[in-house]
Coordinates of C-alpha atoms and ligand atoms in Angstrom, one line a residue:
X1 CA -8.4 -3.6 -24.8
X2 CA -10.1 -0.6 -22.9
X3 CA -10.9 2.8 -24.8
X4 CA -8.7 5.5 -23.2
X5 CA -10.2 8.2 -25.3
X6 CA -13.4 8.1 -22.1
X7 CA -12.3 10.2 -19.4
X8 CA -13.5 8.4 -15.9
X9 CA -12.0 11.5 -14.0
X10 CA -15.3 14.4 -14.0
X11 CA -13.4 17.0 -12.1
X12 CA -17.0 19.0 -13.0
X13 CA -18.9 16.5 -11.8
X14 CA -16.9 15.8 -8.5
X15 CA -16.8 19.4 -7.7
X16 CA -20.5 19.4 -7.7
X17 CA -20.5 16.3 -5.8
X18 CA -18.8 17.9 -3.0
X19 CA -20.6 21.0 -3.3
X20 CA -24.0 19.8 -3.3
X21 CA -23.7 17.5 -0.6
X22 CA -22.7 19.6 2.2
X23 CA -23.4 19.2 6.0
X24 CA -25.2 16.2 5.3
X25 CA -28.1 15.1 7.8
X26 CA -27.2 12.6 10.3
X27 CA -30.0 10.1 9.1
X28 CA -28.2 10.1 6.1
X29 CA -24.7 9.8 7.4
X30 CA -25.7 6.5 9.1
X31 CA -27.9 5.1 6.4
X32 CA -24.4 5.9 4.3
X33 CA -22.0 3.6 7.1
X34 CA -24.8 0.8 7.3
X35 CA -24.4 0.7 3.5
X36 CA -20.8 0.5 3.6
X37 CA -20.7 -1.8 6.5
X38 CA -22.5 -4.5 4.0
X39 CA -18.9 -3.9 2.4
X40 CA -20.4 -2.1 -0.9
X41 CA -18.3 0.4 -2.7
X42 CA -20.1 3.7 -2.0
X43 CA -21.7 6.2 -4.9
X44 CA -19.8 9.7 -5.1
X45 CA -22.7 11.5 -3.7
X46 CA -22.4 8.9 -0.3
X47 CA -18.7 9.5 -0.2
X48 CA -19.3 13.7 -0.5
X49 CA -21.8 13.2 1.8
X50 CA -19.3 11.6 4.3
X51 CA -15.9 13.9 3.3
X52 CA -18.6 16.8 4.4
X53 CA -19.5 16.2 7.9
X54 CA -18.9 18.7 10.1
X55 CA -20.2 17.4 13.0
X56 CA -17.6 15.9 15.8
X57 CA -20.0 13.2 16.9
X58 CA -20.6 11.6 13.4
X59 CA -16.8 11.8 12.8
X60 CA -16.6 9.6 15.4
X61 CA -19.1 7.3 14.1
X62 CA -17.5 7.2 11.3
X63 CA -14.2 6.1 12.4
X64 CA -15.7 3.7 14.5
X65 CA -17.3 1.9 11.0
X66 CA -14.1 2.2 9.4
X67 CA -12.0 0.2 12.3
X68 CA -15.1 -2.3 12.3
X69 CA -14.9 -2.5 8.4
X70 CA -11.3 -3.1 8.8
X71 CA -12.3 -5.6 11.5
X72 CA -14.8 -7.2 9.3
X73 CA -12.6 -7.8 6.5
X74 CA -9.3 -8.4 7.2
X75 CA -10.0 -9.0 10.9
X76 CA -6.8 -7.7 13.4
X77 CA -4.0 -8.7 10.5
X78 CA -1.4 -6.5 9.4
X79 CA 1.2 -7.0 6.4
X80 CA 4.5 -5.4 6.1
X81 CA 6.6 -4.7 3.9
X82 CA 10.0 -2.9 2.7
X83 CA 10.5 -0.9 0.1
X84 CA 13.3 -1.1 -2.1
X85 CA 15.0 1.5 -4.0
X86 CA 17.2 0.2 -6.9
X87 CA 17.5 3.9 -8.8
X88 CA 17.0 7.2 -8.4
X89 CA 17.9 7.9 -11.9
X90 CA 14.2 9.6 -13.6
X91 CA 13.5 11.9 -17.0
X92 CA 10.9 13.4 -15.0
X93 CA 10.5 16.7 -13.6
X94 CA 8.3 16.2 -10.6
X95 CA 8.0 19.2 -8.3
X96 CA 7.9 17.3 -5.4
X97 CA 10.6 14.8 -6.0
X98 CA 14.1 15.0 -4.9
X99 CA 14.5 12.5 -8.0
X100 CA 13.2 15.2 -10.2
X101 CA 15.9 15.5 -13.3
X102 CA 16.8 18.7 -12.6
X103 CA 17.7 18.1 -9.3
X104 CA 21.9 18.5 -9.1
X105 CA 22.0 17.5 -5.6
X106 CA 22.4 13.8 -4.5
X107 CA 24.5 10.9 -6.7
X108 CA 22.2 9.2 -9.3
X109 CA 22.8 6.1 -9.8
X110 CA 20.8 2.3 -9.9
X111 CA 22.2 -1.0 -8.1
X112 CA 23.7 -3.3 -10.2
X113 CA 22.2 -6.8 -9.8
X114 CA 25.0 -7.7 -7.1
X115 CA 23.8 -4.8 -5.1
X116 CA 20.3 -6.1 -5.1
X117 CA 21.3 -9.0 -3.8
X118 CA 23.1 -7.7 -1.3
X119 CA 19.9 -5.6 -0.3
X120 CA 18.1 -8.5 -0.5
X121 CA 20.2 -10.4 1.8
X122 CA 20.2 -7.7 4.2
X123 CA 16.0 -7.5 4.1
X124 CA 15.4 -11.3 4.8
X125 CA 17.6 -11.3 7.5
X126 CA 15.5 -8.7 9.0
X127 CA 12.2 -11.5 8.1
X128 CA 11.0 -9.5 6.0
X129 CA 9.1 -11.8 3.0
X130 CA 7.1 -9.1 0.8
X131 CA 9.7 -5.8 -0.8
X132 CA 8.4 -3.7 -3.1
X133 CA 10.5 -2.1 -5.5
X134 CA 10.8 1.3 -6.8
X135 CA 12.4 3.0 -9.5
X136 CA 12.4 5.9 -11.1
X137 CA 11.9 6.6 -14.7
X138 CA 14.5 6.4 -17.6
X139 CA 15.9 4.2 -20.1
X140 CA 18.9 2.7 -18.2
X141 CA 16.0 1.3 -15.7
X142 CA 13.7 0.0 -18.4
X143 CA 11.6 -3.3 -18.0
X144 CA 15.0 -5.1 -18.9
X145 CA 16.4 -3.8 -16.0
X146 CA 13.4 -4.4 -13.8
X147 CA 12.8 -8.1 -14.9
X148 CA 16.4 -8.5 -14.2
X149 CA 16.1 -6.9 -10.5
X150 CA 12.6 -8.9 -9.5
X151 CA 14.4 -12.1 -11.0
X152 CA 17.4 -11.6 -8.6
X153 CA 15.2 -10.9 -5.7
X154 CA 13.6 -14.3 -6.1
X155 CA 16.7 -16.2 -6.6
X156 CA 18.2 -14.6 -3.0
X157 CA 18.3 -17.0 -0.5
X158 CA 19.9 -16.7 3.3
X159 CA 19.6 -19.9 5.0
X160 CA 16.1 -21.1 4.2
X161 CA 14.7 -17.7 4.0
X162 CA 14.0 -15.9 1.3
X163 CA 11.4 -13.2 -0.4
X164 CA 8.2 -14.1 -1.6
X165 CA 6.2 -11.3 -2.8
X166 CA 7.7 -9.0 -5.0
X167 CA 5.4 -5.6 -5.4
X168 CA 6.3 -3.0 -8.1
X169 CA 5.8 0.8 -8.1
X170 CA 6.8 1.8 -11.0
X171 CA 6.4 4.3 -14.2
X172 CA 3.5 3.5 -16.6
X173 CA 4.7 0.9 -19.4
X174 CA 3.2 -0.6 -22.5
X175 CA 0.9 -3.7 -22.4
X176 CA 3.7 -6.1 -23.9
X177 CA 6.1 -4.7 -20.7
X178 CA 3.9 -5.7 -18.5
X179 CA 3.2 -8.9 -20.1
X180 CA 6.8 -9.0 -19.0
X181 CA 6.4 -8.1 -15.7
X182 CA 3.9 -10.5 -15.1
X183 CA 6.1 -13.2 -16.7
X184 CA 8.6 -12.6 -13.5
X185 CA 6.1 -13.1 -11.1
X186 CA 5.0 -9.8 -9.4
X187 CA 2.7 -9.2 -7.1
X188 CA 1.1 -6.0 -6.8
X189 CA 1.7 -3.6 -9.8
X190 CA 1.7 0.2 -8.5
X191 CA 0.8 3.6 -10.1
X192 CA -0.2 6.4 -8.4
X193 CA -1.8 9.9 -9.9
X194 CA -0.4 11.5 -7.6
X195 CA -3.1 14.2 -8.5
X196 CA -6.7 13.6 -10.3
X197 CA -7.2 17.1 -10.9
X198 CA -5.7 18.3 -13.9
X199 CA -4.5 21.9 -13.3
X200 CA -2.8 21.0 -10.9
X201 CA -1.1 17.7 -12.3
X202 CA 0.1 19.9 -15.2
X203 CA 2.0 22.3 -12.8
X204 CA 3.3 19.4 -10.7
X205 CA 4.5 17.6 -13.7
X206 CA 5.7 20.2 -15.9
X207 CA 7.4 18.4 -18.8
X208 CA 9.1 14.7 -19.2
X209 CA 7.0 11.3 -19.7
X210 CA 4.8 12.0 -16.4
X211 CA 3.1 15.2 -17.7
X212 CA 0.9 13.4 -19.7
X213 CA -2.1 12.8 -17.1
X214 CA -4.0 10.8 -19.3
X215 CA -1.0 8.1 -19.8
X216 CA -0.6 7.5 -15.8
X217 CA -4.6 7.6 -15.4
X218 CA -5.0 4.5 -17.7
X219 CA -1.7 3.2 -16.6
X220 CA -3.9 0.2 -14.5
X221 CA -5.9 -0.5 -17.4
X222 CA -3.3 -1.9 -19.3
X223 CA -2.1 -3.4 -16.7
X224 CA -4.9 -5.2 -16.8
X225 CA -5.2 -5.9 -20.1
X226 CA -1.5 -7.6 -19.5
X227 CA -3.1 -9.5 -17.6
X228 CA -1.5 -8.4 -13.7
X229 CA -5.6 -8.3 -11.9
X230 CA -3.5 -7.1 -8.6
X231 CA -3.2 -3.5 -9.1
X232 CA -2.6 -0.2 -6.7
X233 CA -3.8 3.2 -7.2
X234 CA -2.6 6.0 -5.3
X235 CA -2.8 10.1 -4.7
X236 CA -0.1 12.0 -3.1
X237 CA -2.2 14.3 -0.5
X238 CA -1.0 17.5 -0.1
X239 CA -0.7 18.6 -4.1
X240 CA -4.6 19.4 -4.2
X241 CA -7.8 19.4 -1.8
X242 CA -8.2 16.4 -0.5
X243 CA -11.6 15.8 -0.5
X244 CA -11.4 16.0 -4.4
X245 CA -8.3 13.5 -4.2
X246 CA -10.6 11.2 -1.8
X247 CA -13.3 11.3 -4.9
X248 CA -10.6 10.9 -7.5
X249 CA -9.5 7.4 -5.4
X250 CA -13.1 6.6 -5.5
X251 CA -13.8 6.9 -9.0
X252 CA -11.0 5.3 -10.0
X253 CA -11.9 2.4 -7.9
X254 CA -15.6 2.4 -9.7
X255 CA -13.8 2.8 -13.1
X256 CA -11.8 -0.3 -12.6
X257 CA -14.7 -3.0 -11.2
X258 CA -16.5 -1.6 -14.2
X259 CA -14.3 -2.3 -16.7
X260 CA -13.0 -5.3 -15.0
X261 CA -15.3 -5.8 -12.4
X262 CA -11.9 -5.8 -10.1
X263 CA -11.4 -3.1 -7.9
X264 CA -7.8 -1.8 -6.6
X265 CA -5.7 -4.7 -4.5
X266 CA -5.0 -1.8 -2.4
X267 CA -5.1 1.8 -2.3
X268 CA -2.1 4.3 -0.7
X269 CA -2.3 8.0 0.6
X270 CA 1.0 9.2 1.0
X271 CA 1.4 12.3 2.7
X272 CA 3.7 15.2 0.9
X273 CA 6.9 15.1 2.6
X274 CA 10.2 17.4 3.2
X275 CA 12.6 16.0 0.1
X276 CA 16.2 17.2 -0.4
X277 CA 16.4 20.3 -2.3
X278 CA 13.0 20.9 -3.4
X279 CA 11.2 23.9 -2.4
X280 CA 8.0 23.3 -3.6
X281 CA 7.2 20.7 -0.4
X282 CA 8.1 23.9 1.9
X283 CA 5.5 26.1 0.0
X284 CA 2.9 23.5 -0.8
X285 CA -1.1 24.7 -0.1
X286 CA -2.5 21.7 0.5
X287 CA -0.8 20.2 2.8
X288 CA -3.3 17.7 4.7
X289 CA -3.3 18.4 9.0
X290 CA -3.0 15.1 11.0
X291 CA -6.8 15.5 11.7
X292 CA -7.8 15.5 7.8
X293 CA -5.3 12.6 7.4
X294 CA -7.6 10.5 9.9
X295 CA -10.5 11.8 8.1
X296 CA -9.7 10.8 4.6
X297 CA -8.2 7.6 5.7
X298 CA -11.8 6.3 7.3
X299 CA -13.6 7.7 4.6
X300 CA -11.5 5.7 1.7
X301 CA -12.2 2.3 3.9
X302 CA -15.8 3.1 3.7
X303 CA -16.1 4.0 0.3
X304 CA -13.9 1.0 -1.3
X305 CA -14.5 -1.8 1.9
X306 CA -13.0 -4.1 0.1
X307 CA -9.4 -2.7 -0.7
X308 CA -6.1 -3.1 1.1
X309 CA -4.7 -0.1 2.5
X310 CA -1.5 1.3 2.9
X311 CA 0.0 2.9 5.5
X312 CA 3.7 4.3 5.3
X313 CA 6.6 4.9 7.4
X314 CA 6.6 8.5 5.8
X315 CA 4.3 8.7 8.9
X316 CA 5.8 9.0 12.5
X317 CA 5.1 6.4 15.2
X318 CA 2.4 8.3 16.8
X319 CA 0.9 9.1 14.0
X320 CA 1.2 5.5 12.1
X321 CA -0.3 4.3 15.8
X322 CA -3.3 6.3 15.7
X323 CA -4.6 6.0 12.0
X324 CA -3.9 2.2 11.9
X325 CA -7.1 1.0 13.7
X326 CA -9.0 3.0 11.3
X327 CA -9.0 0.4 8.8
X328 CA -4.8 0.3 7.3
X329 CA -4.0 -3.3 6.5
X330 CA -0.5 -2.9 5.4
X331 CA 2.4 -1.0 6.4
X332 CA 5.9 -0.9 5.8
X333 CA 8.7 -1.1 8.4
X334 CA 13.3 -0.8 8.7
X335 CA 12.3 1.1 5.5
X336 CA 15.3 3.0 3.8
X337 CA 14.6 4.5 0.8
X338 CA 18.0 5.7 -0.3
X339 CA 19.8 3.9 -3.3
X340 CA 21.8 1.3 -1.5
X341 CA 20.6 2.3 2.3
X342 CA 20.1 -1.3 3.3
X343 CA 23.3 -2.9 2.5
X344 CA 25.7 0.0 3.1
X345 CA 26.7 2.1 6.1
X346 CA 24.2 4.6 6.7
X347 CA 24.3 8.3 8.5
X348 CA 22.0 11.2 8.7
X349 CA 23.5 13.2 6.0
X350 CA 22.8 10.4 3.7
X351 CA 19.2 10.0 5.0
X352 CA 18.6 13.2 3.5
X353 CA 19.7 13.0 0.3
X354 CA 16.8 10.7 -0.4
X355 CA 13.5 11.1 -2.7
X356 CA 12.2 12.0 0.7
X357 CA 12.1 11.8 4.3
X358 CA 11.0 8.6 6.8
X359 CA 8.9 9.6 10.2
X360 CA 9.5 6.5 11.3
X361 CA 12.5 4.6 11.2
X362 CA 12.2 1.9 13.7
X363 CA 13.1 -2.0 13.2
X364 CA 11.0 -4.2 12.2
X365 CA 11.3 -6.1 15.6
X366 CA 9.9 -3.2 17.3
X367 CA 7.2 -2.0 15.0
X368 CA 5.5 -5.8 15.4
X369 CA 6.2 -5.6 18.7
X370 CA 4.1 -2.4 19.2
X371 CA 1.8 -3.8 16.6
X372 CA 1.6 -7.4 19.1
X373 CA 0.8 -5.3 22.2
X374 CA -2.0 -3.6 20.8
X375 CA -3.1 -6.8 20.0
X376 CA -2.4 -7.1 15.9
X377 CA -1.0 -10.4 14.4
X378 CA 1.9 -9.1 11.2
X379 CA 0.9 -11.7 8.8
X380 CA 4.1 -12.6 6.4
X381 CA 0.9 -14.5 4.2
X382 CA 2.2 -15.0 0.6
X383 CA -0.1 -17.1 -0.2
X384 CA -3.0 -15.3 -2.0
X385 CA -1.2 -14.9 -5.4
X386 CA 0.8 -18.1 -5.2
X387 CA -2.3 -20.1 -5.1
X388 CA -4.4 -17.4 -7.8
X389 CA -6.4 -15.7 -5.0
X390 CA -6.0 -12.5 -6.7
X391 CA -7.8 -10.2 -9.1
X392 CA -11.7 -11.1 -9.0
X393 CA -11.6 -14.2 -7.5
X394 CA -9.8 -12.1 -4.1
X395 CA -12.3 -9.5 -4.8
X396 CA -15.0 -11.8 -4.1
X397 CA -13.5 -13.8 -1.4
X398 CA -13.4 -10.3 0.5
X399 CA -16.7 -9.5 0.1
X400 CA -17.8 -12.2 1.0
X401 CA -15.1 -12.7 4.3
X402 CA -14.3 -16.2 2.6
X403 CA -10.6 -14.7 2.3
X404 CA -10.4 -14.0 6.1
X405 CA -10.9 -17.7 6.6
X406 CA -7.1 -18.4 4.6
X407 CA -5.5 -15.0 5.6
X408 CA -6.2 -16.1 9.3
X409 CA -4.6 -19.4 9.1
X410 CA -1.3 -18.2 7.3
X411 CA -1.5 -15.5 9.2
X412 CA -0.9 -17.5 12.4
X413 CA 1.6 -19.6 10.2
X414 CA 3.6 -17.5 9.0
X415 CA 3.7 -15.3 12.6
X416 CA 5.1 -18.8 13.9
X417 CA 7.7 -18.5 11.5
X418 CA 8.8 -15.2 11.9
X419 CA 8.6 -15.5 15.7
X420 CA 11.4 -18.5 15.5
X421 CA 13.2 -17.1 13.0
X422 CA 13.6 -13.5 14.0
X423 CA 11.7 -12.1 17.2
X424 CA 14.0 -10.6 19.8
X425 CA 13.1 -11.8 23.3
X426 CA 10.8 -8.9 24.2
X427 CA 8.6 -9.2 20.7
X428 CA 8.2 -13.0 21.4
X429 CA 6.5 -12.5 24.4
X430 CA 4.5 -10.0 22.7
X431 CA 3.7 -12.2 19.6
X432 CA 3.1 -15.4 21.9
X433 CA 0.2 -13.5 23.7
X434 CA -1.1 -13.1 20.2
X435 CA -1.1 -16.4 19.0
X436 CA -2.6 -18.2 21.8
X437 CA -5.3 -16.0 21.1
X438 CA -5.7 -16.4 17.7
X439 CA -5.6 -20.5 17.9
X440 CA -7.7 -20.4 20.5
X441 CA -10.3 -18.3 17.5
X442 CA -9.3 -20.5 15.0
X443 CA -10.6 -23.9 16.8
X444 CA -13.7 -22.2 17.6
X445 CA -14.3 -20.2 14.0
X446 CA -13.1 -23.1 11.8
X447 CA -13.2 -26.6 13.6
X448 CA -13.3 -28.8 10.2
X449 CA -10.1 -26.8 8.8
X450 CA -8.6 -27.0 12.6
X451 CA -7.0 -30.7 12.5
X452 CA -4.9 -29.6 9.4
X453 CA -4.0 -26.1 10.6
X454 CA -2.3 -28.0 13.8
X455 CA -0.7 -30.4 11.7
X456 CA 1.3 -27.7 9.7
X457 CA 1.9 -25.7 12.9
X458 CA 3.8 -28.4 14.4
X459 CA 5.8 -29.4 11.4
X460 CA 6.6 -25.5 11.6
X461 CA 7.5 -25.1 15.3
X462 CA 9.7 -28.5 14.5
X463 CA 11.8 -26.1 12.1
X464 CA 10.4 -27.0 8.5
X465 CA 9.1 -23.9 6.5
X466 CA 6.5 -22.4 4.1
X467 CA 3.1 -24.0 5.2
X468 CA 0.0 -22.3 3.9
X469 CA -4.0 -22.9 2.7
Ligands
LIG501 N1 9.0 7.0 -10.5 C1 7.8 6.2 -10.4 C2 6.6 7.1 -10.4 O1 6.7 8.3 -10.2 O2 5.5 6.6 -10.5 C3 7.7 5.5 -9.1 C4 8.5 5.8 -8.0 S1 8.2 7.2 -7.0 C5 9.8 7.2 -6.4 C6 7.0 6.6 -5.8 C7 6.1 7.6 -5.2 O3 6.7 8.4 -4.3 C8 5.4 8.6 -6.2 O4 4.4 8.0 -6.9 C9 5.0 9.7 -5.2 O5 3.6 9.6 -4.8 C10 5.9 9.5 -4.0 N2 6.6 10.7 -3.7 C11 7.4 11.4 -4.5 N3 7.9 12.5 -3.8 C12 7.4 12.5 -2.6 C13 7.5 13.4 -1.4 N4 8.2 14.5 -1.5 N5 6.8 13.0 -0.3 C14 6.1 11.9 -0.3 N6 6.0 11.0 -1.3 C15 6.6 11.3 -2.5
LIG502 FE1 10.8 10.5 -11.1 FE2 8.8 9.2 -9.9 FE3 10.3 11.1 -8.6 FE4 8.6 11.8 -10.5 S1 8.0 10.8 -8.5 S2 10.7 12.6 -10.3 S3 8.7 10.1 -11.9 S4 11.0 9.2 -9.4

């Protein structure tokens, strides 16, 4: 068990960080992205360094490494996802949250188990094989109720097709209710700070379970100490500066491999959006401009190469378009985030009654499609944590770019799949482009593994399912 009297969060020491390290010199910008380029996480002095460029031309350098970081690592792969809201019901007070308690507006409720299933139904049909679910916090969703949720989701089946990767974002719990949650099989357990600076966490978070910063900032570790070695960390930009929150990200990354010598499965940067009936969004001060967003997404693939990053549909098209190549490996797409959304009939008004709003709403057909004709393979992989590819033993594989060598051959599998079993006309022709491409790679990058790769492509193009290395 980890101390949590330590405090890994020096706001003192990150402000000087940032203050210390200003306009940095262009020898040392590039000495900082050939470091990172050996996929190394970077010191907090390298990553103030970078957050404190002012000159145009080295921003583009930068985001130049990142996409060839992202390249590096997890080559031209993307993994989506949906989320799934089973209640809005929370003893919190958020400021930002429509889910806040003392929000009035909006019915409260959480799905009963036939409801998930129903949701669930409704998401494979789509193809989608990774959800993760959300919930807010309070006793009638305890880890009772989420066990029971993830175990349903497992058990849905359409046809052949069912989830495989269930992902939780959820409040922070004790280390036997995650021994719990690990018992059900989840993938990726997610907690964001939301904030790392304390003043303004405590105005944020003004009573309830989540004002207690300290309790969500070890959150992860006893998570680990569960015994879950996939974990997510998070900041919602647009609470406090977001250089700071880029350093807060860091540290916390650093915090973890020390203690575990694991770093974060992935990382998330959620932009503040609109919510129903909550103010606060409306007079935010921090709110980060497209242009910062771009910035502090290619610094945080720099400073933690190694990590998966998320990108969300809170983000518009164009904007999701743009950022992606600058090193996001996972996104989510046909996202609804209101309690129910998937399964029932769904209009506007109800759009907006949710914990937030969506910039981008398309299907998931079209959003690999766009994704296929800028020449990105969605990879439906599972694999990784069915096979114990996670925690340090992913960790290393990444480093090292041993993990690419799997994730591109279920990649290509599991694109197979989900191009028979759910491509509209248009995105097959897209996604075959792809393909050819990436066989032709594969017989060229990995000739010994080759003969067996062909072996379970066929049996999959002949109809039979769930193939991977
Ligand atoms: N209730 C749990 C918690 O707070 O950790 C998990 C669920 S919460 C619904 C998931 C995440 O949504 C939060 O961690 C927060 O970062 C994000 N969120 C909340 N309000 C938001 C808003 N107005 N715009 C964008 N993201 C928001
Ligand atoms: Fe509740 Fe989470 Fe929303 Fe806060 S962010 S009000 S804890 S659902």
């Amino acid at each position: 068990m980890q101390t949590v009297n330590k405090n890994f969060i020096n706001e003192k020491k990150i402000e000087e960080d940032l203050a210390v390290n200003k306009n940095p010199e262009s020898r040392r910008v590039k000495d900082i992205l050939t470091k990172a380029l050996s996929i190394e996480t970077l010191e907090p002095d390298e990553t103030a360094a970078l957050l404190n460029v002012e000159d145009k031309n080295l921003w583009e350098e930068i985001f130049e490494v990142a996409g060839k970081i992202k390249k590096k690592v997890y080559d031209n792969r993307i993994v989506t996802f949906a989320p799934l809201y089973c209640s809005n019901l929370c003893v919190n007070s958020c400021l930002y949250c429509a889910f806040r308690k003392e929000n009035t507006e909006g019915i409260r409720r959480r799905l009963s188990l036939e409801e998930v299933e129903k949701e669930t139904e409704v998401l494979i049909s789509f193809g989608h094989k990774r959800l993760i679910v959300v919930y807010g916090e309070h006793p009638l969703t305890n880890i009772d109720y989420i066990s029971d949720t993830i175990k349903t989701i497992y058990k849905t089946k359409v046809g052949a097709n069912k989830i495989r990767r269930v992902n939780v974002n959820a409040a922070p719990m004790s280390v036997e209710e995650l021994k719990l949650l690990k018992q059900v099989g989840i993938g990726t357990y997610q907690v964001f700070q939301e904030t790392y600076h304390r003043e303004t966490y405590r105005k944020v978070h003004p009573k309830g379970l989540k004002s207690d910063y300290k309790r969500r900032l070890y959150a992860l570790h006893k998570a680990m100490d569960a015994g879950i070695d996939d974990v997510g960390i998070g900041a919602l930009f647009g609470l406090y500066d977001w250089r700071f929150e880029v350093m807060g990200l860091l540290e916390h990354s650093r915090e973890l491999e020390r203690s575990f010598g694991i770093g974060p499965h992935t990382i998330s940067f959620p932009r503040l959006e609109p919510a129903m009936n909550t103010p606060f969004v409306q007079q935010a001060e921090h709110k980060v401009s497209d242009e910062d967003f771009k910035k502090l997404i290619a610094v945080l693939r720099l400073s933690v190469p190694y990590t998966g990053m998320i990108l969300t549909a809170r983000e518009p098209a164009h904007i999701r378009r743009k950022v992606l190549p600058l090193g996001c490996t996972q996104t989510d797409a046909s996202s609804r985030i209101g309690i129910g959304a998937y399964s029932r009939k769904y209009n506007k008004q109800e759009a907006e009654k949710q914990q937030f709003l969506l910039g981008d709403t398309r299907t998931l057909d079209e959003v690999i499609r766009e994704f296929a004709s800028d020449g990105y393979i969605t990879s439906f992989c599972t694999a990784g944590y069915r096979c114990g590819r996670t925690g340090k033993c992913i960790m290393q594989l990444l480093k090292t770019g041993e993990e690419g060598k799997f994730c591109k051959l279920n990649a290509v599998l599991t694109f197979r799949e989900w191009l028979d079993d759910f491509a509209s006309e248009q995105t097959k022709e897209a996604g075959e482009k792809v393909i050819k491409k990436e066989i032709e790679e594969l017989k060229e990058q990995l000739p010994d593994t080759y003969p067996q790769f062909e072996k379970f492509y066929q049996r999959i193009k002949n109809g039979e399912r769930d193939f991977y290395f």
